[in-house]
Amino acid sequence: VFNTLTKRKEVFEPQEPGLVKMYCCGPTVYDHFHIGNARAFVVFDLVRRYFRYRGYRVIYVQNFTDIDDKIIRRAAEQGVSVRDLAEKYIQAYFEDASALGIEPADVQPRVTMHMAEIIDMVRILLDKGFAYRIDGDVYFDTSKDPDYGKLSGQDLAALVAGARVEVDERKRHPLDFALW
């Protein structure tokens, strides 16, 4: 397996012998997923199947982000509840994923089922100084993590200079991202 941290191929050894635990970020369910989303879903399904083929037991987790600003806005535009909108697009995800031959994950948590844990984690990051508040939003302070960006191998200064989105001037640093 190519290790993106060491930048070389290495023998794969799971943390627990015979067991592979995988997590793949799932869809934010405010619309149908697109081809870019599908690529990740197909690739991780393929990786899971390969590990099974190699004799590993696999526990595969893929979440549904069923609450966020995009979902709230879309529900308001359509005059439906956030829950109903999310449920509609979760079902659409299952239909489209099945049409692509993607097997369902073993565990499919929804963000709304874990709000207490998310709030606790955000609070811990705030208390430790890794996050900050602005006008009701909470951002992760990337400058507090000396290894931020290490795994991607990209030059952070170049990422800032070539930003694909308009930078929120309220943030301390252009690469900081919203937690809440």
PDB file of C-alpha atoms in Angstrom:
ATOM      1  CA  VAL A   1       0.000   0.000   0.000  1.00  0.00           C
ATOM      2  CA  PHE A   2       1.273   3.492  -0.770  1.00  0.00           C
ATOM      3  CA  ASN A   3       1.710   5.369   2.523  1.00  0.00           C
ATOM      4  CA  THR A   4       0.948   9.034   1.867  1.00  0.00           C
ATOM      5  CA  LEU A   5       2.836  10.049   5.012  1.00  0.00           C
ATOM      6  CA  THR A   6       6.137   8.293   4.171  1.00  0.00           C
ATOM      7  CA  LYS A   7       5.614   8.615   0.389  1.00  0.00           C
ATOM      8  CA  ARG A   8       6.506   4.991  -0.302  1.00  0.00           C
ATOM      9  CA  LYS A   9       4.967   1.552  -0.718  1.00  0.00           C
ATOM     10  CA  GLU A  10       4.800  -0.464   2.493  1.00  0.00           C
ATOM     11  CA  VAL A  11       3.504  -3.840   3.552  1.00  0.00           C
ATOM     12  CA  PHE A  12      -0.034  -3.400   4.871  1.00  0.00           C
ATOM     13  CA  GLU A  13      -0.467  -4.550   8.459  1.00  0.00           C
ATOM     14  CA  PRO A  14      -3.771  -3.805  10.201  1.00  0.00           C
ATOM     15  CA  GLN A  15      -3.767  -2.601  13.799  1.00  0.00           C
ATOM     16  CA  GLU A  16      -5.528  -5.834  14.770  1.00  0.00           C
ATOM     17  CA  PRO A  17      -4.433  -9.051  13.040  1.00  0.00           C
ATOM     18  CA  GLY A  18      -7.019 -10.202  10.509  1.00  0.00           C
ATOM     19  CA  LEU A  19      -9.256  -7.153  10.973  1.00  0.00           C
ATOM     20  CA  VAL A  20      -9.385  -4.011   8.859  1.00  0.00           C
ATOM     21  CA  LYS A  21     -11.357  -1.031  10.123  1.00  0.00           C
ATOM     22  CA  MET A  22     -12.245   1.523   7.457  1.00  0.00           C
ATOM     23  CA  TYR A  23     -13.967   4.884   7.609  1.00  0.00           C
ATOM     24  CA  CYS A  24     -15.088   6.825   4.555  1.00  0.00           C
ATOM     25  CA  CYS A  25     -16.803  10.173   4.753  1.00  0.00           C
ATOM     26  CA  GLY A  26     -20.259   9.770   3.290  1.00  0.00           C
ATOM     27  CA  PRO A  27     -22.552  12.236   1.592  1.00  0.00           C
ATOM     28  CA  THR A  28     -23.998  15.488   2.879  1.00  0.00           C
ATOM     29  CA  VAL A  29     -27.593  14.719   2.013  1.00  0.00           C
ATOM     30  CA  TYR A  30     -29.091  17.878   0.538  1.00  0.00           C
ATOM     31  CA  ASP A  31     -29.087  16.639  -3.071  1.00  0.00           C
ATOM     32  CA  HIS A  32     -28.146  13.635  -5.209  1.00  0.00           C
ATOM     33  CA  PHE A  33     -24.467  12.772  -5.132  1.00  0.00           C
ATOM     34  CA  HIS A  34     -22.390  13.643  -8.201  1.00  0.00           C
ATOM     35  CA  ILE A  35     -19.662  11.808 -10.102  1.00  0.00           C
ATOM     36  CA  GLY A  36     -16.915  13.247  -7.876  1.00  0.00           C
ATOM     37  CA  ASN A  37     -18.670  11.884  -4.783  1.00  0.00           C
ATOM     38  CA  ALA A  38     -19.298   8.584  -6.552  1.00  0.00           C
ATOM     39  CA  ARG A  39     -15.591   8.157  -7.244  1.00  0.00           C
ATOM     40  CA  ALA A  40     -14.781   8.079  -3.528  1.00  0.00           C
ATOM     41  CA  PHE A  41     -17.683   5.752  -2.756  1.00  0.00           C
ATOM     42  CA  VAL A  42     -16.661   3.314  -5.519  1.00  0.00           C
ATOM     43  CA  VAL A  43     -12.953   3.401  -4.631  1.00  0.00           C
ATOM     44  CA  PHE A  44     -13.521   2.682  -0.954  1.00  0.00           C
ATOM     45  CA  ASP A  45     -15.986  -0.088  -1.800  1.00  0.00           C
ATOM     46  CA  LEU A  46     -13.296  -1.582  -4.060  1.00  0.00           C
ATOM     47  CA  VAL A  47     -10.670  -1.337  -1.309  1.00  0.00           C
ATOM     48  CA  ARG A  48     -13.046  -3.037   1.144  1.00  0.00           C
ATOM     49  CA  ARG A  49     -13.712  -5.858  -1.329  1.00  0.00           C
ATOM     50  CA  TYR A  50      -9.982  -6.301  -1.948  1.00  0.00           C
ATOM     51  CA  PHE A  51      -9.275  -6.623   1.770  1.00  0.00           C
ATOM     52  CA  ARG A  52     -12.036  -9.229   2.018  1.00  0.00           C
ATOM     53  CA  TYR A  53     -10.569 -11.056  -0.984  1.00  0.00           C
ATOM     54  CA  ARG A  54      -7.214 -11.094   0.849  1.00  0.00           C
ATOM     55  CA  GLY A  55      -8.915 -12.825   3.790  1.00  0.00           C
ATOM     56  CA  TYR A  56      -9.405  -9.912   6.173  1.00  0.00           C
ATOM     57  CA  ARG A  57     -12.556  -9.297   8.134  1.00  0.00           C
ATOM     58  CA  VAL A  58     -13.589  -5.711   7.347  1.00  0.00           C
ATOM     59  CA  ILE A  59     -15.633  -3.272   9.389  1.00  0.00           C
ATOM     60  CA  TYR A  60     -16.572  -0.407   7.097  1.00  0.00           C
ATOM     61  CA  VAL A  61     -18.137   2.795   8.433  1.00  0.00           C
ATOM     62  CA  GLN A  62     -19.568   5.535   6.236  1.00  0.00           C
ATOM     63  CA  ASN A  63     -21.462   8.438   7.755  1.00  0.00           C
ATOM     64  CA  PHE A  64     -24.331  10.584   6.547  1.00  0.00           C
ATOM     65  CA  THR A  65     -24.080  14.302   7.237  1.00  0.00           C
ATOM     66  CA  ASP A  66     -27.794  14.869   7.757  1.00  0.00           C
ATOM     67  CA  ILE A  67     -27.592  18.367   9.246  1.00  0.00           C
ATOM     68  CA  ASP A  68     -25.583  21.378   8.112  1.00  0.00           C
ATOM     69  CA  ASP A  69     -26.129  24.814   6.593  1.00  0.00           C
ATOM     70  CA  LYS A  70     -26.652  23.475   3.043  1.00  0.00           C
ATOM     71  CA  ILE A  71     -29.329  21.060   4.224  1.00  0.00           C
ATOM     72  CA  ILE A  72     -31.085  23.719   6.304  1.00  0.00           C
ATOM     73  CA  ARG A  73     -31.100  26.160   3.346  1.00  0.00           C
ATOM     74  CA  ARG A  74     -32.329  23.540   0.866  1.00  0.00           C
ATOM     75  CA  ALA A  75     -35.105  22.395   3.220  1.00  0.00           C
ATOM     76  CA  ALA A  76     -36.256  26.003   3.656  1.00  0.00           C
ATOM     77  CA  GLU A  77     -36.198  26.536  -0.141  1.00  0.00           C
ATOM     78  CA  GLN A  78     -38.334  23.436  -0.650  1.00  0.00           C
ATOM     79  CA  GLY A  79     -40.631  24.087   2.312  1.00  0.00           C
ATOM     80  CA  VAL A  80     -39.881  20.733   3.940  1.00  0.00           C
ATOM     81  CA  SER A  81     -38.356  19.713   7.240  1.00  0.00           C
ATOM     82  CA  VAL A  82     -34.612  19.153   7.497  1.00  0.00           C
ATOM     83  CA  ARG A  83     -35.295  15.585   8.568  1.00  0.00           C
ATOM     84  CA  ASP A  84     -37.558  14.888   5.566  1.00  0.00           C
ATOM     85  CA  LEU A  85     -35.061  16.379   3.114  1.00  0.00           C
ATOM     86  CA  ALA A  86     -32.182  14.388   4.602  1.00  0.00           C
ATOM     87  CA  GLU A  87     -34.203  11.172   4.571  1.00  0.00           C
ATOM     88  CA  LYS A  88     -35.153  11.725   0.912  1.00  0.00           C
ATOM     89  CA  TYR A  89     -31.513  12.039  -0.126  1.00  0.00           C
ATOM     90  CA  ILE A  90     -30.309   9.209   2.114  1.00  0.00           C
ATOM     91  CA  GLN A  91     -32.749   6.932   0.294  1.00  0.00           C
ATOM     92  CA  ALA A  92     -31.600   8.389  -3.052  1.00  0.00           C
ATOM     93  CA  TYR A  93     -28.001   7.648  -2.010  1.00  0.00           C
ATOM     94  CA  PHE A  94     -28.867   3.990  -1.366  1.00  0.00           C
ATOM     95  CA  GLU A  95     -30.620   3.703  -4.740  1.00  0.00           C
ATOM     96  CA  ASP A  96     -27.798   5.351  -6.690  1.00  0.00           C
ATOM     97  CA  ALA A  97     -25.057   3.483  -4.810  1.00  0.00           C
ATOM     98  CA  SER A  98     -26.841   0.197  -5.448  1.00  0.00           C
ATOM     99  CA  ALA A  99     -27.099   1.037  -9.157  1.00  0.00           C
ATOM    100  CA  LEU A 100     -23.313   1.464  -9.147  1.00  0.00           C
ATOM    101  CA  GLY A 101     -22.865  -1.888  -7.382  1.00  0.00           C
ATOM    102  CA  ILE A 102     -21.653  -0.317  -4.133  1.00  0.00           C
ATOM    103  CA  GLU A 103     -22.368  -2.457  -1.090  1.00  0.00           C
ATOM    104  CA  PRO A 104     -23.822  -0.703   1.966  1.00  0.00           C
ATOM    105  CA  ALA A 105     -21.375   0.066   4.773  1.00  0.00           C
ATOM    106  CA  ASP A 106     -21.476  -2.091   7.902  1.00  0.00           C
ATOM    107  CA  VAL A 107     -22.209   0.951  10.035  1.00  0.00           C
ATOM    108  CA  GLN A 108     -23.877   4.126   8.722  1.00  0.00           C
ATOM    109  CA  PRO A 109     -24.083   6.703  11.493  1.00  0.00           C
ATOM    110  CA  ARG A 110     -25.870   9.983  11.019  1.00  0.00           C
ATOM    111  CA  VAL A 111     -24.465  13.223  12.363  1.00  0.00           C
ATOM    112  CA  THR A 112     -27.763  13.922  14.154  1.00  0.00           C
ATOM    113  CA  MET A 113     -27.328  10.699  16.135  1.00  0.00           C
ATOM    114  CA  HIS A 114     -24.012  11.935  17.558  1.00  0.00           C
ATOM    115  CA  MET A 115     -24.574  15.605  18.306  1.00  0.00           C
ATOM    116  CA  ALA A 116     -23.623  15.293  21.991  1.00  0.00           C
ATOM    117  CA  GLU A 117     -20.249  13.753  21.088  1.00  0.00           C
ATOM    118  CA  ILE A 118     -19.628  16.387  18.407  1.00  0.00           C
ATOM    119  CA  ILE A 119     -20.433  19.204  20.833  1.00  0.00           C
ATOM    120  CA  ASP A 120     -18.109  17.670  23.426  1.00  0.00           C
ATOM    121  CA  MET A 121     -15.266  17.393  20.891  1.00  0.00           C
ATOM    122  CA  VAL A 122     -15.729  20.996  19.741  1.00  0.00           C
ATOM    123  CA  ARG A 123     -15.747  22.107  23.380  1.00  0.00           C
ATOM    124  CA  ILE A 124     -12.486  20.219  24.028  1.00  0.00           C
ATOM    125  CA  LEU A 125     -10.854  21.866  21.003  1.00  0.00           C
ATOM    126  CA  LEU A 126     -12.029  25.288  22.207  1.00  0.00           C
ATOM    127  CA  ASP A 127     -10.784  24.630  25.752  1.00  0.00           C
ATOM    128  CA  LYS A 128      -7.369  23.526  24.463  1.00  0.00           C
ATOM    129  CA  GLY A 129      -7.047  26.572  22.195  1.00  0.00           C
ATOM    130  CA  PHE A 130      -7.241  24.619  18.920  1.00  0.00           C
ATOM    131  CA  ALA A 131     -10.485  26.326  17.912  1.00  0.00           C
ATOM    132  CA  TYR A 132     -12.072  29.760  18.182  1.00  0.00           C
ATOM    133  CA  ARG A 133     -15.516  31.342  17.920  1.00  0.00           C
ATOM    134  CA  ILE A 134     -16.695  33.965  15.445  1.00  0.00           C
ATOM    135  CA  ASP A 135     -20.325  35.140  15.346  1.00  0.00           C
ATOM    136  CA  GLY A 136     -21.736  31.789  16.475  1.00  0.00           C
ATOM    137  CA  ASP A 137     -19.403  29.723  14.289  1.00  0.00           C
ATOM    138  CA  VAL A 138     -16.428  27.696  15.540  1.00  0.00           C
ATOM    139  CA  TYR A 139     -13.276  27.288  13.437  1.00  0.00           C
ATOM    140  CA  PHE A 140     -10.283  24.990  13.779  1.00  0.00           C
ATOM    141  CA  ASP A 141      -7.096  27.057  14.072  1.00  0.00           C
ATOM    142  CA  THR A 142      -4.730  25.336  11.626  1.00  0.00           C
ATOM    143  CA  SER A 143      -1.766  27.337  12.896  1.00  0.00           C
ATOM    144  CA  LYS A 144      -2.012  25.507  16.237  1.00  0.00           C
ATOM    145  CA  ASP A 145      -1.150  22.185  14.606  1.00  0.00           C
ATOM    146  CA  PRO A 146       2.480  22.173  13.421  1.00  0.00           C
ATOM    147  CA  ASP A 147       1.765  19.065  11.329  1.00  0.00           C
ATOM    148  CA  TYR A 148      -1.342  20.444   9.627  1.00  0.00           C
ATOM    149  CA  GLY A 149      -1.157  19.561   5.934  1.00  0.00           C
ATOM    150  CA  LYS A 150       1.706  17.090   6.389  1.00  0.00           C
ATOM    151  CA  LEU A 151      -0.287  14.131   5.110  1.00  0.00           C
ATOM    152  CA  SER A 152      -1.285  15.882   1.868  1.00  0.00           C
ATOM    153  CA  GLY A 153       2.317  16.823   1.091  1.00  0.00           C
ATOM    154  CA  GLN A 154       1.115  20.115  -0.342  1.00  0.00           C
ATOM    155  CA  ASP A 155       2.727  23.479   0.228  1.00  0.00           C
ATOM    156  CA  LEU A 156       0.291  25.293   2.527  1.00  0.00           C
ATOM    157  CA  ALA A 157       1.394  28.707   1.256  1.00  0.00           C
ATOM    158  CA  ALA A 158       0.509  27.619  -2.284  1.00  0.00           C
ATOM    159  CA  LEU A 159      -2.888  26.404  -1.108  1.00  0.00           C
ATOM    160  CA  VAL A 160      -3.643  29.816   0.366  1.00  0.00           C
ATOM    161  CA  ALA A 161      -2.451  31.638  -2.741  1.00  0.00           C
ATOM    162  CA  GLY A 162      -4.494  29.409  -5.042  1.00  0.00           C
ATOM    163  CA  ALA A 163      -7.613  29.251  -2.899  1.00  0.00           C
ATOM    164  CA  ARG A 164     -10.607  27.879  -4.802  1.00  0.00           C
ATOM    165  CA  VAL A 165     -13.136  29.697  -2.646  1.00  0.00           C
ATOM    166  CA  GLU A 166     -13.463  33.201  -1.352  1.00  0.00           C
ATOM    167  CA  VAL A 167     -11.669  33.490   1.978  1.00  0.00           C
ATOM    168  CA  ASP A 168     -13.824  34.412   4.962  1.00  0.00           C
ATOM    169  CA  GLU A 169     -12.053  37.527   6.249  1.00  0.00           C
ATOM    170  CA  ARG A 170     -13.295  36.809   9.781  1.00  0.00           C
ATOM    171  CA  LYS A 171     -11.043  33.746  10.064  1.00  0.00           C
ATOM    172  CA  ARG A 172      -7.635  34.043  11.698  1.00  0.00           C
ATOM    173  CA  HIS A 173      -5.967  32.094   8.884  1.00  0.00           C
ATOM    174  CA  PRO A 174      -7.232  31.338   5.360  1.00  0.00           C
ATOM    175  CA  LEU A 175      -6.874  27.547   5.832  1.00  0.00           C
ATOM    176  CA  ASP A 176      -8.915  27.456   9.059  1.00  0.00           C
ATOM    177  CA  PHE A 177     -12.132  25.499   8.605  1.00  0.00           C
ATOM    178  CA  ALA A 178     -15.536  25.465  10.249  1.00  0.00           C
ATOM    179  CA  LEU A 179     -16.207  22.910  12.974  1.00  0.00           C
ATOM    180  CA  TRP A 180     -19.628  24.237  13.959  1.00  0.00           C
TER     181      TRP A 180
END
